mmCIF file of C-alpha atoms in Angstrom:
data_model
loop_
_atom_site.group_PDB
_atom_site.id
_atom_site.type_symbol
_atom_site.label_atom_id
_atom_site.label_comp_id
_atom_site.label_asym_id
_atom_site.label_seq_id
_atom_site.Cartn_x
_atom_site.Cartn_y
_atom_site.Cartn_z
ATOM 1 C CA MET L 1 162.864 94.869 59.189
ATOM 2 C CA LYS L 2 164.507 94.056 62.533
ATOM 3 C CA LYS L 3 162.713 96.967 64.301
ATOM 4 C CA SER L 4 159.333 95.972 62.758
ATOM 5 C CA SER L 5 159.842 92.449 64.145
ATOM 6 C CA LEU L 6 160.655 93.665 67.536
ATOM 7 C CA SER L 7 157.559 95.834 67.519
ATOM 8 C CA ILE L 8 155.400 92.923 66.674
ATOM 9 C CA ILE L 9 156.870 90.807 69.521
ATOM 10 C CA PHE L 10 156.281 93.717 71.898
ATOM 11 C CA PHE L 11 152.547 94.046 70.953
ATOM 12 C CA ILE L 12 152.075 90.269 71.007
ATOM 13 C CA SER L 13 153.625 90.220 74.606
ATOM 14 C CA ILE L 14 151.415 93.086 75.640
ATOM 15 C CA PHE L 15 148.371 91.272 74.298
ATOM 16 C CA ILE L 16 149.211 87.991 76.110
ATOM 17 C CA PHE L 17 150.007 89.817 79.332
ATOM 18 C CA SER L 18 146.683 91.690 79.173
ATOM 19 C CA GLY L 19 144.755 88.432 78.446
ATOM 20 C CA CYS L 20 146.438 86.738 81.449
ATOM 21 C CA SER L 21 145.724 89.683 83.666
ATOM 22 C CA ALA L 22 142.017 89.721 82.737
ATOM 23 C CA ILE L 23 141.765 85.980 83.445
ATOM 24 C CA MET L 24 143.484 86.375 86.836
ATOM 25 C CA THR L 25 141.152 89.312 87.722
ATOM 26 C CA SER L 26 138.086 87.199 86.717
ATOM 27 C CA ILE L 27 139.186 84.351 88.900
ATOM 28 C CA GLY L 28 139.756 86.713 91.818
ATOM 29 C CA ASP L 29 136.477 88.421 91.477
ATOM 30 C CA SER L 30 134.670 85.157 91.321
ATOM 31 C CA LYS L 31 136.430 84.090 94.557
ATOM 32 C CA ILE L 32 135.636 87.260 96.319
ATOM 33 C CA ASN L 33 131.951 87.124 95.343
ATOM 34 C CA ASN L 34 131.873 83.486 96.608
ATOM 35 C CA SER L 35 133.494 84.549 99.893
ATOM 36 C CA ILE L 36 130.895 87.325 100.396
ATOM 37 C CA LYS L 37 128.048 84.846 99.841
ATOM 38 C CA THR L 38 129.605 82.507 102.366
ATOM 39 C CA TYR L 39 129.935 85.379 104.866
ATOM 40 C CA ARG L 40 126.383 86.497 104.456
ATOM 41 C CA ASN L 41 124.997 82.927 104.757
ATOM 42 C CA LYS L 42 127.351 81.623 107.533
ATOM 43 C CA GLY L 43 129.152 84.538 108.992
ATOM 44 C CA LEU L 44 132.977 84.475 109.713
ATOM 45 C CA THR L 45 134.422 81.039 108.560
ATOM 46 C CA SER L 46 137.853 79.753 107.784
ATOM 47 C CA ALA L 47 136.637 78.629 104.301
ATOM 48 C CA GLY L 48 135.203 81.961 103.560
ATOM 49 C CA MET L 49 138.196 84.087 104.759
ATOM 50 C CA SER L 50 140.663 81.785 102.964
ATOM 51 C CA GLU L 51 138.652 82.251 99.675
ATOM 52 C CA LEU L 52 138.508 86.050 100.144
ATOM 53 C CA ILE L 53 142.219 86.292 100.610
ATOM 54 C CA SER L 54 142.767 84.095 97.756
ATOM 55 C CA GLY L 55 140.555 86.259 95.620
ATOM 56 C CA LEU L 56 142.495 89.427 96.617
ATOM 57 C CA ASP L 57 145.744 87.686 95.606
ATOM 58 C CA TYR L 58 144.251 87.117 92.113
ATOM 59 C CA SER L 59 142.666 90.444 92.029
ATOM 60 C CA PRO L 60 144.442 92.871 94.417
ATOM 61 C CA ASN L 61 142.834 96.086 92.870
ATOM 62 C CA SER L 62 139.286 94.833 93.663
ATOM 63 C CA VAL L 63 137.578 97.692 95.590
ATOM 64 C CA VAL L 64 134.823 95.149 96.674
ATOM 65 C CA GLY L 65 137.288 92.687 97.973
ATOM 66 C CA ILE L 66 139.440 95.333 99.879
ATOM 67 C CA ASN L 67 136.286 96.699 101.573
ATOM 68 C CA GLU L 68 135.085 93.173 102.357
ATOM 69 C CA PHE L 69 138.392 92.200 103.906
ATOM 70 C CA LYS L 70 138.456 95.402 106.084
ATOM 71 C CA ILE L 71 134.954 94.507 107.354
ATOM 72 C CA GLN L 72 135.737 90.842 108.224
ATOM 73 C CA TYR L 73 139.201 91.664 109.600
ATOM 74 C CA ASN L 74 137.674 94.330 111.940
ATOM 75 C CA GLU L 75 134.993 91.969 113.044
ATOM 76 C CA ILE L 76 137.321 88.994 113.834
ATOM 77 C CA SER L 77 139.715 91.503 115.576
ATOM 78 C CA ALA L 78 136.909 92.664 117.907
ATOM 79 C CA ILE L 79 135.902 89.046 118.642
ATOM 80 C CA LYS L 80 139.561 88.347 119.443
ATOM 81 C CA ASN L 81 139.843 91.286 121.716
ATOM 82 C CA LYS L 82 136.805 90.220 123.712
ATOM 83 C CA ILE L 83 137.933 86.536 124.003
ATOM 84 C CA LEU L 84 141.263 87.576 125.282
ATOM 85 C CA THR L 85 139.658 89.204 128.315
ATOM 86 C CA LYS L 86 137.903 85.864 129.259
ATOM 87 C CA LYS L 87 139.399 83.497 131.879
ATOM 88 C CA ASN L 88 137.768 80.322 130.502
ATOM 89 C CA HIS L 89 137.328 79.478 126.894
ATOM 90 C CA THR L 90 134.958 77.346 124.970
ATOM 91 C CA GLU L 91 135.599 75.559 121.685
ATOM 92 C CA ASN L 92 133.929 78.223 119.709
ATOM 93 C CA ASP L 93 136.404 80.765 121.380
ATOM 94 C CA ILE L 94 139.343 78.527 120.292
ATOM 95 C CA ASP L 95 137.911 78.513 116.652
ATOM 96 C CA ASN L 96 137.460 82.138 116.539
ATOM 97 C CA LEU L 97 140.984 82.811 117.801
ATOM 98 C CA ASN L 98 142.341 80.289 115.174
ATOM 99 C CA LEU L 99 140.333 82.245 112.555
ATOM 100 C CA TYR L 100 142.029 85.441 113.681
ATOM 101 C CA LEU L 101 145.409 83.762 113.248
ATOM 102 C CA LEU L 102 144.620 82.540 109.802
ATOM 103 C CA THR L 103 143.188 85.891 108.752
ATOM 104 C CA VAL L 104 146.331 87.749 109.622
ATOM 105 C CA GLU L 105 148.937 85.244 108.729
ATOM 106 C CA GLU L 106 147.441 84.414 105.339
ATOM 107 C CA PHE L 107 146.907 88.118 104.451
ATOM 108 C CA ARG L 108 150.447 88.954 105.434
ATOM 109 C CA LYS L 109 151.668 86.933 102.508
ATOM 110 C CA ILE L 110 149.850 89.198 100.065
ATOM 111 C CA ASN L 111 149.938 92.480 101.913
ATOM 112 C CA PRO L 112 152.664 93.965 99.699
ATOM 113 C CA LYS L 113 150.157 93.691 96.751
ATOM 114 C CA ILE L 114 147.639 95.719 98.757
ATOM 115 C CA PRO L 115 149.307 98.512 100.692
ATOM 116 C CA THR L 116 145.970 100.320 101.197
ATOM 117 C CA ILE L 117 145.029 97.748 103.809
ATOM 118 C CA LYS L 118 146.650 98.385 107.224
ATOM 119 C CA VAL L 119 147.003 95.512 109.617
ATOM 120 C CA ASP L 120 148.282 96.077 113.191
ATOM 121 C CA TYR L 121 151.070 93.481 113.222
ATOM 122 C CA ASN L 122 152.324 94.628 116.562
ATOM 123 C CA ASP L 123 148.940 94.010 118.140
ATOM 124 C CA PHE L 124 148.918 90.678 116.342
ATOM 125 C CA ASN L 125 152.359 89.473 117.689
ATOM 126 C CA ASN L 126 151.238 90.425 121.223
ATOM 127 C CA SER L 127 147.958 88.692 120.784
ATOM 128 C CA LYS L 128 149.569 85.584 119.271
ATOM 129 C CA ILE L 129 151.611 85.013 122.592
ATOM 130 C CA LYS L 130 148.307 85.101 124.594
ATOM 131 C CA ILE L 131 146.561 82.848 122.019
ATOM 132 C CA ASN L 132 149.328 80.314 122.246
ATOM 133 C CA GLN L 133 148.868 80.266 126.011
ATOM 134 C CA ILE L 134 145.114 79.930 125.664
ATOM 135 C CA PHE L 135 145.365 77.022 123.169
ATOM 136 C CA GLU L 136 147.779 75.203 125.421
ATOM 137 C CA LYS L 137 145.549 75.497 128.486
ATOM 138 C CA TYR L 138 142.399 74.513 126.471
ATOM 139 C CA VAL L 139 144.092 71.349 125.164
ATOM 140 C CA GLU L 140 145.578 70.377 128.534
ATOM 141 C CA ARG L 141 142.171 70.583 130.159
ATOM 142 C CA ASP L 142 140.157 68.911 127.262
ATOM 143 C CA GLU L 143 138.673 65.616 128.214
ATOM 144 C CA ARG L 144 140.505 62.720 126.504
ATOM 145 C CA PHE L 145 139.759 59.854 128.949
ATOM 146 C CA GLY L 146 137.701 56.841 127.735
ATOM 147 C CA LEU L 147 137.463 57.931 124.062
ATOM 148 C CA ASP L 148 137.113 55.450 121.301
ATOM 149 C CA ARG L 149 139.468 55.457 118.488
ATOM 150 C CA TYR L 150 137.311 57.537 116.258
ATOM 151 C CA ARG L 151 137.005 60.277 118.760
ATOM 152 C CA LYS L 152 140.646 60.254 119.363
ATOM 153 C CA LEU L 153 141.227 60.851 115.670
ATOM 154 C CA GLN L 154 138.901 63.709 115.768
ATOM 155 C CA LYS L 155 140.906 65.203 118.716
ATOM 156 C CA ILE L 156 144.194 64.684 116.850
ATOM 157 C CA ASN L 157 142.917 66.571 113.686
ATOM 158 C CA TYR L 158 141.491 69.400 115.920
ATOM 159 C CA TYR L 159 144.665 69.823 117.950
ATOM 160 C CA ASN L 160 146.760 69.769 114.860
ATOM 161 C CA SER L 161 144.613 72.624 113.341
ATOM 162 C CA LEU L 162 145.621 74.666 116.344
ATOM 163 C CA LEU L 163 149.318 74.311 115.367
ATOM 164 C CA ASN L 164 148.911 75.738 111.951
ATOM 165 C CA TYR L 165 150.205 79.180 112.986
ATOM 166 C CA ILE L 166 151.759 78.539 116.322
ATOM 167 C CA ASN L 167 154.556 76.260 117.903
ATOM 168 C CA ASN L 168 153.573 74.664 121.131
ATOM 169 C CA TYR L 169 155.464 71.820 122.622
ATOM 170 C CA THR L 170 152.806 70.703 125.044
ATOM 171 C CA ILE L 171 150.154 70.462 122.425
ATOM 172 C CA SER L 172 152.460 68.658 120.020
ATOM 173 C CA SER L 173 153.317 66.158 122.828
ATOM 174 C CA ILE L 174 149.631 65.482 123.524
ATOM 175 C CA VAL L 175 149.085 64.909 119.755
ATOM 176 C CA LYS L 176 152.034 62.503 119.793
ATOM 177 C CA ASP L 177 150.572 60.599 122.673
ATOM 178 C CA LEU L 178 147.251 60.214 120.880
ATOM 179 C CA GLU L 179 148.904 59.215 117.629
ATOM 180 C CA ASN L 180 150.717 56.435 119.549
ATOM 181 C CA GLN L 181 147.367 55.281 121.079
ATOM 182 C CA VAL L 182 145.426 55.166 117.691
ATOM 183 C CA THR L 183 148.225 53.666 115.514
ATOM 184 C CA ILE L 184 147.503 50.189 114.223
ATOM 185 C CA ASN L 185 150.019 47.801 112.697
ATOM 186 C CA LEU L 186 147.866 45.643 110.548
ATOM 187 C CA TYR L 187 148.799 42.109 109.441
ATOM 188 C CA ILE L 188 146.867 39.825 107.235
ATOM 189 C CA GLY L 189 147.016 36.018 106.764
ATOM 190 C CA SER L 190 144.803 33.087 105.807
ATOM 191 C CA SER L 191 143.813 29.865 107.586
ATOM 192 C CA PHE L 192 142.526 28.615 104.302
ATOM 193 C CA ARG L 193 144.134 25.255 103.468
ATOM 194 C CA GLY L 194 143.056 23.931 100.058
ATOM 195 C CA PHE L 195 144.763 21.012 98.178
ATOM 196 C CA SER L 196 144.236 21.904 94.607
ATOM 197 C CA GLN L 197 146.639 23.963 92.380
ATOM 198 C CA LEU L 198 144.140 26.781 92.265
ATOM 199 C CA ASP L 199 143.967 26.809 96.079
ATOM 200 C CA THR L 200 147.781 26.995 96.253
ATOM 201 C CA LEU L 201 147.704 29.760 93.580
ATOM 202 C CA MET L 202 145.196 31.804 95.720
ATOM 203 C CA THR L 203 147.493 31.657 98.770
ATOM 204 C CA ASN L 204 150.663 32.496 96.932
ATOM 205 C CA ALA L 205 148.889 35.438 95.182
ATOM 206 C CA LEU L 206 147.734 36.724 98.578
ATOM 207 C CA ILE L 207 151.204 36.591 100.051
ATOM 208 C CA SER L 208 152.739 38.274 96.898
ATOM 209 C CA ALA L 209 150.217 41.109 97.052
ATOM 210 C CA ALA L 210 151.009 41.558 100.745
ATOM 211 C CA ASP L 211 154.664 41.794 100.055
ATOM 212 C CA GLN L 212 154.102 44.341 97.382
ATOM 213 C CA ASN L 213 152.280 46.519 99.856
ATOM 214 C CA ILE L 214 154.305 46.014 103.009
ATOM 215 C CA ASN L 215 154.583 48.984 105.260
ATOM 216 C CA ARG L 216 152.043 50.946 103.228
ATOM 217 C CA ASN L 217 150.339 53.805 105.030
ATOM 218 C CA LEU L 218 146.565 53.122 104.629
ATOM 219 C CA GLY L 219 145.567 56.488 106.279
ATOM 220 C CA ASN L 220 144.285 57.231 109.673
ATOM 221 C CA TYR L 221 147.383 55.929 111.351
ATOM 222 C CA ILE L 222 146.828 52.391 109.960
ATOM 223 C CA PHE L 223 149.954 50.754 108.674
ATOM 224 C CA PHE L 224 149.989 47.524 106.733
ATOM 225 C CA ARG L 225 152.786 45.349 107.885
ATOM 226 C CA GLY L 226 152.350 42.381 105.579
ATOM 227 C CA TYR L 227 151.443 38.755 105.548
ATOM 228 C CA SER L 228 151.824 36.839 108.823
ATOM 229 C CA TYR L 229 150.427 34.015 110.720
ATOM 230 C CA ILE L 230 148.245 34.831 113.745
ATOM 231 C CA SER L 231 150.523 36.675 116.183
ATOM 232 C CA LYS L 232 149.986 38.338 119.534
ATOM 233 C CA ILE L 233 147.004 40.652 119.352
ATOM 234 C CA SER L 234 147.072 43.977 121.144
ATOM 235 C CA SER L 235 145.658 47.464 121.111
ATOM 236 C CA ASN L 236 148.090 48.382 118.449
ATOM 237 C CA ASN L 237 148.565 45.073 116.635
ATOM 238 C CA PHE L 238 145.620 43.790 114.610
ATOM 239 C CA PHE L 239 145.271 40.741 112.509
ATOM 240 C CA ILE L 240 142.873 40.008 109.652
ATOM 241 C CA ASN L 241 142.365 36.422 108.782
ATOM 242 C CA ILE L 242 141.256 36.077 105.192
ATOM 243 C CA ASP L 243 139.096 33.006 104.833
ATOM 244 C CA PHE L 244 138.075 31.955 101.365
ATOM 245 C CA THR L 245 134.616 30.336 101.121
ATOM 246 C CA ASP L 246 134.250 30.010 97.363
ATOM 247 C CA ILE L 247 136.736 29.938 94.429
ATOM 248 C CA ASP L 248 135.256 29.235 91.031
ATOM 249 C CA ILE L 249 136.282 29.478 87.445
ATOM 250 C CA VAL L 250 133.682 29.201 84.668
ATOM 251 C CA THR L 251 134.008 29.403 80.873
ATOM 252 C CA LEU L 252 131.780 32.135 79.383
ATOM 253 C CA GLU L 253 132.309 31.484 75.812
ATOM 254 C CA THR L 254 134.762 29.888 73.123
ATOM 255 C CA SER L 255 135.490 30.926 69.553
ATOM 256 C CA VAL L 256 137.896 30.086 66.766
ATOM 257 C CA ASP L 257 139.834 32.208 64.308
ATOM 258 C CA GLU L 258 141.169 30.587 61.275
ATOM 259 C CA ASN L 259 143.725 32.297 58.888
ATOM 260 C CA ASN L 260 145.691 30.552 56.190
ATOM 261 C CA GLY L 261 145.037 27.237 57.786
ATOM 262 C CA ASN L 262 146.285 28.323 61.180
ATOM 263 C CA LYS L 263 143.834 28.259 63.972
ATOM 264 C CA THR L 264 143.567 30.331 67.124
ATOM 265 C CA PHE L 265 141.161 29.062 69.761
ATOM 266 C CA PHE L 266 139.897 31.670 72.283
ATOM 267 C CA LYS L 267 138.271 30.812 75.646
ATOM 268 C CA ARG L 268 136.880 33.654 77.686
ATOM 269 C CA LYS L 269 136.588 32.887 81.420
ATOM 270 C CA LYS L 270 135.456 34.372 84.713
ATOM 271 C CA VAL L 271 137.018 33.777 88.053
ATOM 272 C CA PHE L 272 134.942 34.413 91.120
ATOM 273 C CA VAL L 273 136.295 34.583 94.675
ATOM 274 C CA SER L 274 134.359 35.152 97.871
ATOM 275 C CA GLY L 275 135.158 34.835 101.484
ATOM 276 C CA VAL L 276 135.167 36.745 104.878
ATOM 277 C CA TYR L 277 137.477 38.996 106.828
ATOM 278 C CA LYS L 278 137.879 37.907 110.356
ATOM 279 C CA ILE L 279 139.242 40.807 112.251
ATOM 280 C CA TYR L 280 141.130 40.258 115.507
ATOM 281 C CA ASN L 281 141.477 43.468 117.405
ATOM 282 C CA ASN L 282 142.111 42.780 121.031
ATOM 283 C CA THR L 283 138.406 41.818 121.622
ATOM 284 C CA PRO L 284 137.042 38.433 122.863
ATOM 285 C CA PHE L 285 135.544 37.615 119.395
ATOM 286 C CA PRO L 286 136.639 38.688 115.847
ATOM 287 C CA SER L 287 134.343 40.814 113.969
ATOM 288 C CA ILE L 288 133.387 39.428 110.444
ATOM 289 C CA LYS L 289 132.840 41.092 107.103
ATOM 290 C CA PRO L 290 132.214 39.369 103.885
ATOM 291 C CA PHE L 291 134.052 40.164 100.607
ATOM 292 C CA SER L 292 134.104 39.062 96.986
ATOM 293 C CA PHE L 293 135.525 39.864 93.637
ATOM 294 C CA LYS L 294 135.253 38.671 90.056
ATOM 295 C CA ASP L 295 137.159 39.200 87.030
ATOM 296 C CA THR L 296 137.372 37.949 83.387
ATOM 297 C CA TYR L 297 140.244 36.916 81.254
ATOM 298 C CA THR L 298 140.872 35.123 77.872
ATOM 299 C CA ILE L 299 143.333 32.441 77.013
ATOM 300 C CA LYS L 300 144.455 31.469 73.514
ATOM 301 C CA THR L 301 145.665 28.350 71.995
ATOM 302 C CA LYS L 302 147.328 28.632 68.583
ATOM 303 C CA LYS L 303 147.917 25.868 66.064
ATOM 304 C CA ASN L 304 150.423 26.589 63.345
ATOM 305 C CA ASP L 305 151.473 23.673 61.073
ATOM 306 C CA ASN L 306 152.621 21.013 63.479
ATOM 307 C CA SER L 307 153.134 23.254 66.584
ATOM 308 C CA VAL L 308 150.750 24.199 69.290
ATOM 309 C CA TYR L 309 151.183 27.401 71.588
ATOM 310 C CA TYR L 310 149.275 27.744 74.810
ATOM 311 C CA ASP L 311 148.765 30.824 76.982
ATOM 312 C CA ASP L 312 150.085 30.358 80.502
ATOM 313 C CA GLU L 313 146.669 30.492 82.271
ATOM 314 C CA ARG L 314 148.280 30.021 85.591
ATOM 315 C CA ALA L 315 150.403 33.157 85.120
ATOM 316 C CA ILE L 316 147.352 35.206 83.891
ATOM 317 C CA LEU L 317 145.277 33.973 86.924
ATOM 318 C CA ARG L 318 148.124 34.847 89.320
ATOM 319 C CA GLU L 319 148.292 38.406 87.980
ATOM 320 C CA ILE L 320 144.612 38.904 88.310
ATOM 321 C CA LEU L 321 144.495 37.611 91.890
ATOM 322 C CA GLU L 322 147.483 39.673 93.000
ATOM 323 C CA ASN L 323 145.999 42.913 91.520
ATOM 324 C CA ASN L 324 142.596 42.111 93.258
ATOM 325 C CA PHE L 325 144.215 41.300 96.527
ATOM 326 C CA SER L 326 146.408 44.441 96.332
ATOM 327 C CA ASP L 327 143.252 46.461 95.703
ATOM 328 C CA MET L 328 141.610 44.736 98.825
ATOM 329 C CA ILE L 329 144.624 45.855 100.943
ATOM 330 C CA ARG L 330 144.776 49.419 99.661
ATOM 331 C CA TYR L 331 141.038 50.269 99.405
ATOM 332 C CA ASP L 332 138.879 47.724 101.112
ATOM 333 C CA ILE L 333 140.901 46.742 104.292
ATOM 334 C CA LYS L 334 141.565 50.335 105.095
ATOM 335 C CA ASN L 335 138.004 51.210 105.283
ATOM 336 C CA LEU L 336 137.114 48.520 107.700
ATOM 337 C CA ARG L 337 135.932 49.777 111.035
ATOM 338 C CA PHE L 338 138.681 49.345 113.677
#
């Protein structure tokens, strides 16, 4: 009986392993076919090469994939050899050299699975030293004077892509300098001065939302530093004054539910807020962008015997406002053009 059970477990394991293997092979073959289509339509590309290597990782016995890698590896190696003989290099040359690094470095990780593919790693190591020098020379000579912030961000991304497979202090230092130039410390505040309880609630909710998101990285080297009053504006310190132009609460509908003599009154409301962002970014005049949001909520009043229970409308409103202001900070403000 025990031997029979072990046999069943063994055959089940074989079945599961075979099924998983078939799925992996199918995924790999699909990736290989997609990479071949990319190669035929666009030639050698980082995306196509990455998908081809990934496909071989899933399906290392694919004859189609193995032959395709040999073709593309030989082609990028020949291009690399030609580029290394040049004295001056274009961006296209740099891209091709980076593609050569990607091809060998990423394939190296799966080479033990596919011993039939031979890569000249001695040639690669010698070439990598020369490529490092070429990358450094190219970045040093690349024009960076007078660029706007958007172009500097593009340069940062491009230079960082050159550091994927090499270590280079000079390029890293240039990237760091550009990062310092584009980094923005963003503060928000409000010059709105209302006198009603709702006006005060708005300002307090904005401050609370800012406190919840303080030091948040909004992306593209923009860091939210919290709520503040207008401070010194510089190339790295920006201020957004949130000016509310309309705050309104309207009742949408009312209803009553009665059960065993106890009544519950429902009131569904909508709050609407609009205003403008005034963006101060070291220019003579602020740039202005409108914003608005609306939300609905329901408050209940319960009458049981001689007692009356009220929802705290102020607390409900504050939570709604805080959530909307927090969303503004995380998603809306970060997409403003700086």
